[in-house]
């Protein structure tokens, strides 16, 4: 069965960095686009970044230039490197697989990222 297991996250001061990783299993990882979503308390879920099967990346305007999404097909992992973190980046972050019509179909367990000012 499809599993997405997340690692990383935690508490960091504004301006700091964190790295989130997601290990995938149970499917052919290389042919699926992968994304990171986040949800802050009282806010709608937000698409943060996507990397497709061809390694093309896209980002929300709010994180462009600060976050980097990458994938390693050999290790079946997707990573979100977050630099220059801001308090407004505080949220639960989710690793997500996108299906053939680029809709989320499987989600990781979520991990808390808290940025203190």
XYZ file of N, CA, C and O in Angstrom, residues 16-18 20 36 38 48-49 57-60 62-70 79-86 88-90 93 113 115:
140
model
N 15.984 31.301 10.422
C 16.649 30.010 10.437
C 16.190 29.102 9.323
O 15.418 29.498 8.441
N 16.686 27.867 9.376
C 16.398 26.883 8.334
C 15.923 25.573 8.941
O 16.310 25.219 10.061
N 15.108 24.885 8.171
C 14.675 23.535 8.517
C 14.583 22.718 7.235
O 14.398 23.276 6.150
N 12.621 19.287 5.666
C 11.614 18.240 5.775
C 11.900 17.171 4.727
O 12.223 17.499 3.584
N 4.431 19.485 -1.407
C 4.315 19.811 0.016
C 3.170 20.819 0.155
O 3.129 21.827 -0.568
N 0.783 22.916 3.315
C 0.823 23.308 4.719
C -0.528 23.872 5.136
O -1.289 24.364 4.302
N 2.441 24.478 -1.206
C 3.713 25.170 -1.004
C 4.641 24.980 -2.208
O 5.203 25.946 -2.719
N 4.822 23.738 -2.630
C 5.760 23.454 -3.710
C 5.448 22.098 -4.325
O 4.902 21.217 -3.649
N 10.055 22.169 -10.978
C 9.540 22.605 -9.685
C 8.692 23.863 -9.826
O 8.936 24.711 -10.695
N 7.699 23.978 -8.956
C 6.885 25.185 -8.864
C 6.683 25.504 -7.392
O 6.709 24.599 -6.543
N 6.489 26.787 -7.105
C 6.400 27.256 -5.731
C 5.275 28.271 -5.559
O 4.960 29.025 -6.477
N 4.727 28.301 -4.355
C 3.838 29.384 -3.991
C 4.650 30.672 -3.936
O 5.833 30.665 -3.561
N 4.603 32.916 -1.852
C 5.016 33.230 -0.488
C 6.327 32.562 -0.080
O 6.958 32.989 0.895
N 6.759 31.546 -0.819
C 7.988 30.840 -0.435
C 9.066 30.887 -1.510
O 10.174 30.387 -1.295
N 8.770 31.470 -2.652
C 9.755 31.529 -3.742
C 11.033 32.195 -3.284
O 11.010 33.231 -2.620
N 12.140 31.576 -3.638
C 13.439 32.120 -3.275
C 13.903 31.718 -1.886
O 15.065 31.951 -1.528
N 13.015 31.111 -1.098
C 13.388 30.693 0.258
C 13.316 29.177 0.436
O 14.115 28.612 1.186
N 12.375 28.549 -0.231
C 12.184 27.097 -0.115
C 12.656 26.416 -1.397
O 12.517 26.970 -2.497
N 13.150 25.197 -1.240
C 13.551 24.389 -2.386
C 13.011 22.969 -2.219
O 13.274 22.323 -1.197
N 12.277 22.515 -3.217
C 11.788 21.136 -3.215
C 12.674 20.319 -4.138
O 13.118 20.801 -5.189
N 12.953 19.097 -3.735
C 13.781 18.218 -4.556
C 13.316 16.776 -4.354
O 12.625 16.463 -3.381
N 12.157 16.147 -0.605
C 12.680 16.987 0.467
C 12.249 18.424 0.257
O 12.138 18.891 -0.889
N 11.990 19.108 1.360
C 11.705 20.540 1.304
C 12.730 21.240 2.196
O 12.698 21.079 3.422
N 13.627 21.966 1.570
C 14.604 22.772 2.296
C 14.013 24.157 2.487
O 13.657 24.818 1.508
N 13.900 24.569 3.728
C 13.268 25.843 4.046
C 14.293 26.773 4.685
O 14.809 26.467 5.771
N 14.591 27.869 4.015
C 15.547 28.852 4.508
C 14.844 30.176 4.773
O 13.728 30.405 4.304
N 15.510 31.033 5.512
C 14.973 32.369 5.817
C 13.535 32.267 6.316
O 12.649 33.002 5.862
N 13.336 31.386 7.254
C 11.979 31.132 7.733
C 11.398 32.339 8.453
O 12.115 33.096 9.124
N 10.091 32.486 8.297
C 9.353 33.596 8.897
C 8.280 33.032 9.834
O 7.817 31.891 9.628
N 5.252 33.514 9.775
C 4.067 33.136 8.989
C 4.237 31.806 8.269
O 3.282 31.315 7.653
N 5.411 31.211 8.322
C 5.611 29.864 7.789
C 5.173 28.791 8.794
O 5.163 27.593 8.454
N 4.836 29.200 9.991
C 4.385 28.254 11.008
C 3.122 27.539 10.546
O 2.136 28.174 10.172
N 2.991 20.792 8.020
C 3.390 20.542 6.635
C 3.120 19.081 6.281
O 3.396 18.178 7.079
N 5.883 22.651 11.945
C 6.983 23.608 11.815
C 6.547 24.879 12.537
O 5.495 25.439 12.220
N 7.926 28.673 13.730
C 8.962 29.696 13.586
C 8.671 30.799 14.588
O 7.626 31.449 14.514
